[in-house]
């Protein structure tokens, strides 16, 4: 086509935009201008959107000048895109100037201007424009409510929400997720129960609230309720959130049921996020073979796929397989990131590969420009400590790009007990007292080192110091998976509602065991 018309160009612009190829939109527009093809009212909004997405303010300003020359300045859609562009660039004064110069403004224009103030954290101006707006649709109300939520002001958000003349499910979901984001699970639950209708985002918002507050067992209960009610079909975000909770809780059987549910919805065939979550869940539950089976079935693996399986293998002592997959990953052209190297260094730690670990650690910066973080440094200290290279471990800590935390010093203290390096142990304990002055475990560890070396006076002194911390150890907690849920048990036992019943069953089992022992002794005597 020797000379494409403006309609052809517009079709190409829309095609690029729909595929997020915004750089190509701008390149094609430059070509269009070189060919002296005049844009129309449909051209400029698409090209302005591309300027917003690639943050090209200079070309956006040129487009504003062009809109004035071509007479499209009065077009409300062009003006709205200019407001959006300037707002995203942080030039809110220019956005306001465009708004004030517009001869015709619709509700979309007002919404764009209000959202611009919200983006630039000027809620006072946003609310002033909201109050001045001659027309307010549901989107405009939701925008203002979201602005308060983004600033963490749930009181104003809820007050404005209560004034809304017409609230759709999106309005309810906005407030629901707002309470979830600030950790107010009770308010989140109240909003959820008040909702006249719910969609999948409503359920996901409640699940998010439980997840962020660490109430993972309630994530599973919420999913069960969602499936039992059957009014809303879970999406991939629902399933991945629930699988993540299963991974953290070790709820293997529940995770398998979520896997089956996802298969029934077809997510196992096309959705890489669902499969990545499955690999993570199976790996963290110790089912490495099943994790590898799911990983092998992922046709288009992304970085998360590789990271999940490498870290899963490394955490369960399959260091050789983890390093093999790391090499395969690089062969496939996938560039590792900081999470990848946590798994790689963890694999070296489990296998005692000191030289390989040091080489991988060095390659993080030299080959991939990744600055080591506390997790990488912790793996290296543990690797050196396990190998008995405690002096080298101390030198490594002194040269680390980050300050050593309590975990690193505790690792060194534990190794000093194994290798009877009391000087290193004293150094580690000195640092731990600064970081965790009320943790008695650190005093116990050094006291045991003194005891092993026969320095009983020093051991006694530490025990007195430990007692003076006044620290009371929290009760340990564990849980077991039964039927469709999880049951928690505390070491003290008093927090379980069926403690008396459990103790009665244990006494019966104990008595039954004694009877069996007596019966076996009688049979042996007769024989």
PDB file of C-alpha atoms in Angstrom, residues 176-410:
ATOM      1  CA  UNK A 176     -14.130  -4.501  50.965  1.00  0.00           C
ATOM      2  CA  UNK A 177     -10.581  -4.485  49.583  1.00  0.00           C
ATOM      3  CA  UNK A 178      -9.897  -1.228  51.390  1.00  0.00           C
ATOM      4  CA  UNK A 179     -10.581  -2.838  54.747  1.00  0.00           C
ATOM      5  CA  UNK A 180      -8.533  -5.855  53.650  1.00  0.00           C
ATOM      6  CA  UNK A 181      -5.560  -3.646  52.758  1.00  0.00           C
ATOM      7  CA  UNK A 182      -5.507  -1.989  56.211  1.00  0.00           C
ATOM      8  CA  UNK A 183      -5.887  -5.339  57.988  1.00  0.00           C
ATOM      9  CA  UNK A 184      -9.367  -4.734  59.432  1.00  0.00           C
ATOM     10  CA  UNK A 185     -10.683  -8.243  58.843  1.00  0.00           C
ATOM     11  CA  UNK A 186     -13.779  -7.806  61.027  1.00  0.00           C
ATOM     12  CA  UNK A 187     -14.915  -4.786  58.989  1.00  0.00           C
ATOM     13  CA  UNK A 188     -14.044  -6.705  55.839  1.00  0.00           C
ATOM     14  CA  UNK A 189     -16.312  -9.548  56.964  1.00  0.00           C
ATOM     15  CA  UNK A 190     -19.140  -7.148  57.821  1.00  0.00           C
ATOM     16  CA  UNK A 191     -19.030  -5.533  54.377  1.00  0.00           C
ATOM     17  CA  UNK A 192     -18.957  -8.952  52.741  1.00  0.00           C
ATOM     18  CA  UNK A 193     -22.069 -10.067  54.622  1.00  0.00           C
ATOM     19  CA  UNK A 194     -23.861  -6.775  53.848  1.00  0.00           C
ATOM     20  CA  UNK A 195     -23.322  -7.056  50.092  1.00  0.00           C
ATOM     21  CA  UNK A 196     -26.565  -7.521  48.132  1.00  0.00           C
ATOM     22  CA  UNK A 197     -24.668  -9.442  45.474  1.00  0.00           C
ATOM     23  CA  UNK A 198     -21.155 -10.813  45.171  1.00  0.00           C
ATOM     24  CA  UNK A 199     -18.849 -11.666  42.303  1.00  0.00           C
ATOM     25  CA  UNK A 200     -15.512 -13.465  42.256  1.00  0.00           C
ATOM     26  CA  UNK A 201     -13.667 -10.261  43.197  1.00  0.00           C
ATOM     27  CA  UNK A 202     -15.766 -10.014  46.356  1.00  0.00           C
ATOM     28  CA  UNK A 203     -14.639 -13.473  47.464  1.00  0.00           C
ATOM     29  CA  UNK A 204     -11.053 -12.696  46.455  1.00  0.00           C
ATOM     30  CA  UNK A 205     -11.156  -9.508  48.537  1.00  0.00           C
ATOM     31  CA  UNK A 206     -12.237 -11.428  51.632  1.00  0.00           C
ATOM     32  CA  UNK A 207      -9.584 -14.073  50.998  1.00  0.00           C
ATOM     33  CA  UNK A 208      -7.009 -11.269  50.623  1.00  0.00           C
ATOM     34  CA  UNK A 209      -8.069  -9.879  54.002  1.00  0.00           C
ATOM     35  CA  UNK A 210      -7.608 -13.235  55.700  1.00  0.00           C
ATOM     36  CA  UNK A 211      -4.261 -13.788  53.953  1.00  0.00           C
ATOM     37  CA  UNK A 212      -2.780 -10.399  54.861  1.00  0.00           C
ATOM     38  CA  UNK A 213      -3.823 -10.867  58.489  1.00  0.00           C
ATOM     39  CA  UNK A 214      -2.228 -14.316  58.687  1.00  0.00           C
ATOM     40  CA  UNK A 215      -5.573 -16.069  59.210  1.00  0.00           C
ATOM     41  CA  UNK A 216      -4.746 -18.763  56.706  1.00  0.00           C
ATOM     42  CA  UNK A 217      -7.060 -21.434  58.055  1.00  0.00           C
ATOM     43  CA  UNK A 218      -9.955 -19.035  57.407  1.00  0.00           C
ATOM     44  CA  UNK A 219      -8.791 -18.736  53.787  1.00  0.00           C
ATOM     45  CA  UNK A 220      -9.539 -22.436  53.418  1.00  0.00           C
ATOM     46  CA  UNK A 221     -12.897 -22.078  55.185  1.00  0.00           C
ATOM     47  CA  UNK A 222     -13.805 -19.178  52.896  1.00  0.00           C
ATOM     48  CA  UNK A 223     -12.964 -21.200  49.796  1.00  0.00           C
ATOM     49  CA  UNK A 224     -15.055 -24.123  51.041  1.00  0.00           C
ATOM     50  CA  UNK A 225     -17.986 -21.786  51.588  1.00  0.00           C
ATOM     51  CA  UNK A 226     -17.528 -20.302  48.117  1.00  0.00           C
ATOM     52  CA  UNK A 227     -17.598 -23.729  46.491  1.00  0.00           C
ATOM     53  CA  UNK A 228     -20.503 -24.949  48.630  1.00  0.00           C
ATOM     54  CA  UNK A 229     -22.672 -21.931  47.825  1.00  0.00           C
ATOM     55  CA  UNK A 230     -21.904 -22.416  44.145  1.00  0.00           C
ATOM     56  CA  UNK A 231     -23.106 -18.981  43.025  1.00  0.00           C
ATOM     57  CA  UNK A 232     -19.681 -17.755  41.940  1.00  0.00           C
ATOM     58  CA  UNK A 233     -16.983 -19.693  40.073  1.00  0.00           C
ATOM     59  CA  UNK A 234     -13.426 -19.223  41.423  1.00  0.00           C
ATOM     60  CA  UNK A 235     -10.907 -17.696  39.035  1.00  0.00           C
ATOM     61  CA  UNK A 236      -7.171 -18.253  38.810  1.00  0.00           C
ATOM     62  CA  UNK A 237      -6.487 -15.549  41.437  1.00  0.00           C
ATOM     63  CA  UNK A 238      -8.790 -17.338  43.887  1.00  0.00           C
ATOM     64  CA  UNK A 239      -7.124 -20.696  43.340  1.00  0.00           C
ATOM     65  CA  UNK A 240      -3.562 -19.370  43.561  1.00  0.00           C
ATOM     66  CA  UNK A 241      -4.362 -17.521  46.822  1.00  0.00           C
ATOM     67  CA  UNK A 242      -5.872 -20.650  48.367  1.00  0.00           C
ATOM     68  CA  UNK A 243      -2.977 -22.814  47.157  1.00  0.00           C
ATOM     69  CA  UNK A 244      -0.538 -20.329  48.713  1.00  0.00           C
ATOM     70  CA  UNK A 245      -2.359 -20.672  52.041  1.00  0.00           C
ATOM     71  CA  UNK A 246      -2.224 -24.478  51.712  1.00  0.00           C
ATOM     72  CA  UNK A 247       1.527 -24.242  51.087  1.00  0.00           C
ATOM     73  CA  UNK A 248       2.112 -22.173  54.221  1.00  0.00           C
ATOM     74  CA  UNK A 249      -0.105 -24.404  56.355  1.00  0.00           C
ATOM     75  CA  UNK A 250       1.149 -27.673  54.919  1.00  0.00           C
ATOM     76  CA  UNK A 251      -2.483 -28.547  54.069  1.00  0.00           C
ATOM     77  CA  UNK A 252      -1.570 -31.194  51.521  1.00  0.00           C
ATOM     78  CA  UNK A 253      -4.956 -32.919  51.200  1.00  0.00           C
ATOM     79  CA  UNK A 254      -6.835 -29.638  50.895  1.00  0.00           C
ATOM     80  CA  UNK A 255      -4.326 -28.508  48.268  1.00  0.00           C
ATOM     81  CA  UNK A 256      -4.989 -31.652  46.253  1.00  0.00           C
ATOM     82  CA  UNK A 257      -8.716 -30.877  46.303  1.00  0.00           C
ATOM     83  CA  UNK A 258      -8.012 -27.344  45.059  1.00  0.00           C
ATOM     84  CA  UNK A 259      -5.874 -28.883  42.306  1.00  0.00           C
ATOM     85  CA  UNK A 260      -8.759 -31.132  41.264  1.00  0.00           C
ATOM     86  CA  UNK A 261     -11.180 -28.184  41.347  1.00  0.00           C
ATOM     87  CA  UNK A 262      -8.850 -26.166  39.121  1.00  0.00           C
ATOM     88  CA  UNK A 263      -8.595 -29.060  36.700  1.00  0.00           C
ATOM     89  CA  UNK A 264     -12.379 -29.154  36.464  1.00  0.00           C
ATOM     90  CA  UNK A 265     -12.323 -25.472  35.488  1.00  0.00           C
ATOM     91  CA  UNK A 266      -9.600 -26.037  32.878  1.00  0.00           C
ATOM     92  CA  UNK A 267      -6.896 -23.933  34.561  1.00  0.00           C
ATOM     93  CA  UNK A 268      -4.389 -26.809  34.530  1.00  0.00           C
ATOM     94  CA  UNK A 269      -4.145 -26.609  30.734  1.00  0.00           C
ATOM     95  CA  UNK A 270      -3.601 -22.932  30.054  1.00  0.00           C
ATOM     96  CA  UNK A 271      -2.897 -20.978  33.235  1.00  0.00           C
ATOM     97  CA  UNK A 272       0.764 -20.798  34.231  1.00  0.00           C
ATOM     98  CA  UNK A 273      -0.022 -18.933  37.482  1.00  0.00           C
ATOM     99  CA  UNK A 274      -2.203 -21.813  38.672  1.00  0.00           C
ATOM    100  CA  UNK A 275       0.478 -24.351  37.793  1.00  0.00           C
ATOM    101  CA  UNK A 276       3.193 -22.332  39.514  1.00  0.00           C
ATOM    102  CA  UNK A 277       1.058 -22.206  42.657  1.00  0.00           C
ATOM    103  CA  UNK A 278       0.593 -25.981  42.451  1.00  0.00           C
ATOM    104  CA  UNK A 279       4.351 -26.553  42.186  1.00  0.00           C
ATOM    105  CA  UNK A 280       4.882 -24.298  45.216  1.00  0.00           C
ATOM    106  CA  UNK A 281       2.171 -26.021  47.262  1.00  0.00           C
ATOM    107  CA  UNK A 282       3.352 -29.562  46.530  1.00  0.00           C
ATOM    108  CA  UNK A 283       6.996 -28.637  47.124  1.00  0.00           C
ATOM    109  CA  UNK A 284       6.311 -26.939  50.470  1.00  0.00           C
ATOM    110  CA  UNK A 285       4.141 -29.883  51.542  1.00  0.00           C
ATOM    111  CA  UNK A 286       7.070 -32.227  50.817  1.00  0.00           C
ATOM    112  CA  UNK A 287       5.510 -33.885  47.738  1.00  0.00           C
ATOM    113  CA  UNK A 288       8.505 -33.216  45.496  1.00  0.00           C
ATOM    114  CA  UNK A 289       7.567 -35.875  42.939  1.00  0.00           C
ATOM    115  CA  UNK A 290       4.148 -34.300  42.428  1.00  0.00           C
ATOM    116  CA  UNK A 291       5.723 -30.843  42.204  1.00  0.00           C
ATOM    117  CA  UNK A 292       8.082 -32.090  39.486  1.00  0.00           C
ATOM    118  CA  UNK A 293       5.196 -33.757  37.650  1.00  0.00           C
ATOM    119  CA  UNK A 294       3.262 -30.468  37.532  1.00  0.00           C
ATOM    120  CA  UNK A 295       6.400 -28.535  36.532  1.00  0.00           C
ATOM    121  CA  UNK A 296       7.110 -30.961  33.700  1.00  0.00           C
ATOM    122  CA  UNK A 297       3.618 -30.334  32.355  1.00  0.00           C
ATOM    123  CA  UNK A 298       4.097 -26.545  32.091  1.00  0.00           C
ATOM    124  CA  UNK A 299       4.614 -25.843  28.406  1.00  0.00           C
ATOM    125  CA  UNK A 300       5.429 -22.140  28.681  1.00  0.00           C
ATOM    126  CA  UNK A 301       7.486 -21.795  31.843  1.00  0.00           C
ATOM    127  CA  UNK A 302       8.157 -18.328  33.152  1.00  0.00           C
ATOM    128  CA  UNK A 303      10.755 -17.166  35.673  1.00  0.00           C
ATOM    129  CA  UNK A 304       8.401 -17.941  38.566  1.00  0.00           C
ATOM    130  CA  UNK A 305       8.054 -21.546  37.348  1.00  0.00           C
ATOM    131  CA  UNK A 306      11.818 -22.076  37.434  1.00  0.00           C
ATOM    132  CA  UNK A 307      12.289 -20.246  40.747  1.00  0.00           C
ATOM    133  CA  UNK A 308       9.549 -22.231  42.453  1.00  0.00           C
ATOM    134  CA  UNK A 309      10.836 -25.647  41.464  1.00  0.00           C
ATOM    135  CA  UNK A 310      14.530 -24.801  42.076  1.00  0.00           C
ATOM    136  CA  UNK A 311      13.793 -23.448  45.551  1.00  0.00           C
ATOM    137  CA  UNK A 312      11.478 -26.368  46.310  1.00  0.00           C
ATOM    138  CA  UNK A 313      14.087 -28.946  45.358  1.00  0.00           C
ATOM    139  CA  UNK A 314      16.829 -27.129  47.257  1.00  0.00           C
ATOM    140  CA  UNK A 315      14.729 -26.794  50.431  1.00  0.00           C
ATOM    141  CA  UNK A 316      14.152 -30.549  50.528  1.00  0.00           C
ATOM    142  CA  UNK A 317      17.773 -31.534  50.011  1.00  0.00           C
ATOM    143  CA  UNK A 318      17.625 -32.298  46.280  1.00  0.00           C
ATOM    144  CA  UNK A 319      20.606 -30.079  45.559  1.00  0.00           C
ATOM    145  CA  UNK A 320      21.866 -31.913  42.481  1.00  0.00           C
ATOM    146  CA  UNK A 321      18.487 -31.703  40.749  1.00  0.00           C
ATOM    147  CA  UNK A 322      18.140 -28.024  41.711  1.00  0.00           C
ATOM    148  CA  UNK A 323      21.515 -27.110  40.192  1.00  0.00           C
ATOM    149  CA  UNK A 324      20.767 -29.185  37.078  1.00  0.00           C
ATOM    150  CA  UNK A 325      17.540 -27.251  36.576  1.00  0.00           C
ATOM    151  CA  UNK A 326      19.382 -23.975  37.128  1.00  0.00           C
ATOM    152  CA  UNK A 327      21.727 -24.856  34.281  1.00  0.00           C
ATOM    153  CA  UNK A 328      18.766 -25.918  32.111  1.00  0.00           C
ATOM    154  CA  UNK A 329      17.034 -22.639  32.925  1.00  0.00           C
ATOM    155  CA  UNK A 330      19.987 -20.615  31.647  1.00  0.00           C
ATOM    156  CA  UNK A 331      20.197 -22.821  28.539  1.00  0.00           C
ATOM    157  CA  UNK A 332      16.541 -21.974  27.825  1.00  0.00           C
ATOM    158  CA  UNK A 333      17.444 -18.290  27.847  1.00  0.00           C
ATOM    159  CA  UNK A 334      15.661 -17.409  31.115  1.00  0.00           C
ATOM    160  CA  UNK A 335      17.627 -14.844  33.097  1.00  0.00           C
ATOM    161  CA  UNK A 336      17.831 -15.699  36.833  1.00  0.00           C
ATOM    162  CA  UNK A 337      16.924 -13.159  39.494  1.00  0.00           C
ATOM    163  CA  UNK A 338      17.615 -12.796  43.219  1.00  0.00           C
ATOM    164  CA  UNK A 339      15.011 -15.461  44.110  1.00  0.00           C
ATOM    165  CA  UNK A 340      16.672 -17.962  41.784  1.00  0.00           C
ATOM    166  CA  UNK A 341      19.978 -17.528  43.579  1.00  0.00           C
ATOM    167  CA  UNK A 342      18.404 -18.151  46.974  1.00  0.00           C
ATOM    168  CA  UNK A 343      17.539 -21.639  45.713  1.00  0.00           C
ATOM    169  CA  UNK A 344      20.940 -22.150  44.085  1.00  0.00           C
ATOM    170  CA  UNK A 345      22.866 -21.153  47.223  1.00  0.00           C
ATOM    171  CA  UNK A 346      20.509 -23.222  49.368  1.00  0.00           C
ATOM    172  CA  UNK A 347      21.302 -26.232  47.158  1.00  0.00           C
ATOM    173  CA  UNK A 348      25.031 -25.646  47.609  1.00  0.00           C
ATOM    174  CA  UNK A 349      24.502 -25.362  51.369  1.00  0.00           C
ATOM    175  CA  UNK A 350      22.719 -28.711  51.593  1.00  0.00           C
ATOM    176  CA  UNK A 351      25.423 -30.413  49.530  1.00  0.00           C
ATOM    177  CA  UNK A 352      28.363 -28.716  51.248  1.00  0.00           C
ATOM    178  CA  UNK A 353      29.641 -27.250  47.959  1.00  0.00           C
ATOM    179  CA  UNK A 354      31.697 -24.392  49.397  1.00  0.00           C
ATOM    180  CA  UNK A 355      33.671 -23.487  46.274  1.00  0.00           C
ATOM    181  CA  UNK A 356      30.612 -23.730  44.012  1.00  0.00           C
ATOM    182  CA  UNK A 357      28.612 -21.636  46.457  1.00  0.00           C
ATOM    183  CA  UNK A 358      31.255 -18.914  46.516  1.00  0.00           C
ATOM    184  CA  UNK A 359      31.402 -18.966  42.713  1.00  0.00           C
ATOM    185  CA  UNK A 360      27.616 -18.661  42.349  1.00  0.00           C
ATOM    186  CA  UNK A 361      27.556 -15.893  44.953  1.00  0.00           C
ATOM    187  CA  UNK A 362      30.229 -13.969  43.044  1.00  0.00           C
ATOM    188  CA  UNK A 363      28.428 -14.471  39.717  1.00  0.00           C
ATOM    189  CA  UNK A 364      25.299 -12.789  41.063  1.00  0.00           C
ATOM    190  CA  UNK A 365      26.914  -9.379  40.701  1.00  0.00           C
ATOM    191  CA  UNK A 366      29.551 -10.003  38.057  1.00  0.00           C
ATOM    192  CA  UNK A 367      27.305 -11.863  35.576  1.00  0.00           C
ATOM    193  CA  UNK A 368      23.783 -10.711  36.423  1.00  0.00           C
ATOM    194  CA  UNK A 369      24.219  -7.344  38.248  1.00  0.00           C
ATOM    195  CA  UNK A 370      22.251  -8.626  41.260  1.00  0.00           C
ATOM    196  CA  UNK A 371      23.219  -7.139  44.611  1.00  0.00           C
ATOM    197  CA  UNK A 372      23.247  -9.921  47.261  1.00  0.00           C
ATOM    198  CA  UNK A 373      20.588  -9.495  49.941  1.00  0.00           C
ATOM    199  CA  UNK A 374      20.285 -10.849  53.469  1.00  0.00           C
ATOM    200  CA  UNK A 375      18.868 -14.197  52.276  1.00  0.00           C
ATOM    201  CA  UNK A 376      21.860 -14.856  50.010  1.00  0.00           C
ATOM    202  CA  UNK A 377      24.321 -13.822  52.685  1.00  0.00           C
ATOM    203  CA  UNK A 378      22.575 -16.066  55.218  1.00  0.00           C
ATOM    204  CA  UNK A 379      22.957 -19.061  52.901  1.00  0.00           C
ATOM    205  CA  UNK A 380      26.653 -18.349  52.474  1.00  0.00           C
ATOM    206  CA  UNK A 381      27.290 -17.972  56.221  1.00  0.00           C
ATOM    207  CA  UNK A 382      25.431 -21.228  56.824  1.00  0.00           C
ATOM    208  CA  UNK A 383      27.416 -22.957  54.058  1.00  0.00           C
ATOM    209  CA  UNK A 384      30.762 -21.824  55.497  1.00  0.00           C
ATOM    210  CA  UNK A 385      29.666 -22.593  59.074  1.00  0.00           C
ATOM    211  CA  UNK A 386      28.538 -26.126  58.252  1.00  0.00           C
ATOM    212  CA  UNK A 387      31.912 -26.757  56.633  1.00  0.00           C
ATOM    213  CA  UNK A 388      33.677 -25.650  59.825  1.00  0.00           C
ATOM    214  CA  UNK A 389      35.130 -22.537  58.169  1.00  0.00           C
ATOM    215  CA  UNK A 390      34.090 -20.245  61.003  1.00  0.00           C
ATOM    216  CA  UNK A 391      36.933 -17.752  60.639  1.00  0.00           C
ATOM    217  CA  UNK A 392      36.082 -17.401  56.955  1.00  0.00           C
ATOM    218  CA  UNK A 393      32.408 -17.017  57.891  1.00  0.00           C
ATOM    219  CA  UNK A 394      33.232 -14.124  60.249  1.00  0.00           C
ATOM    220  CA  UNK A 395      35.300 -12.473  57.516  1.00  0.00           C
ATOM    221  CA  UNK A 396      32.415 -12.925  55.102  1.00  0.00           C
ATOM    222  CA  UNK A 397      29.992 -11.279  57.560  1.00  0.00           C
ATOM    223  CA  UNK A 398      32.311  -8.290  57.937  1.00  0.00           C
ATOM    224  CA  UNK A 399      32.381  -7.801  54.147  1.00  0.00           C
ATOM    225  CA  UNK A 400      28.659  -8.364  53.490  1.00  0.00           C
ATOM    226  CA  UNK A 401      26.801  -5.602  51.580  1.00  0.00           C
ATOM    227  CA  UNK A 402      24.036  -5.764  54.215  1.00  0.00           C
ATOM    228  CA  UNK A 403      24.102  -5.748  58.003  1.00  0.00           C
ATOM    229  CA  UNK A 404      23.939  -9.235  59.543  1.00  0.00           C
ATOM    230  CA  UNK A 405      20.651 -10.067  61.264  1.00  0.00           C
ATOM    231  CA  UNK A 406      19.896 -12.325  64.228  1.00  0.00           C
ATOM    232  CA  UNK A 407      19.456 -15.400  62.010  1.00  0.00           C
ATOM    233  CA  UNK A 408      22.991 -15.100  60.643  1.00  0.00           C
ATOM    234  CA  UNK A 409      24.569 -14.622  64.075  1.00  0.00           C
ATOM    235  CA  UNK A 410      22.495 -17.503  65.485  1.00  0.00           C
TER     236      UNK A 410
END
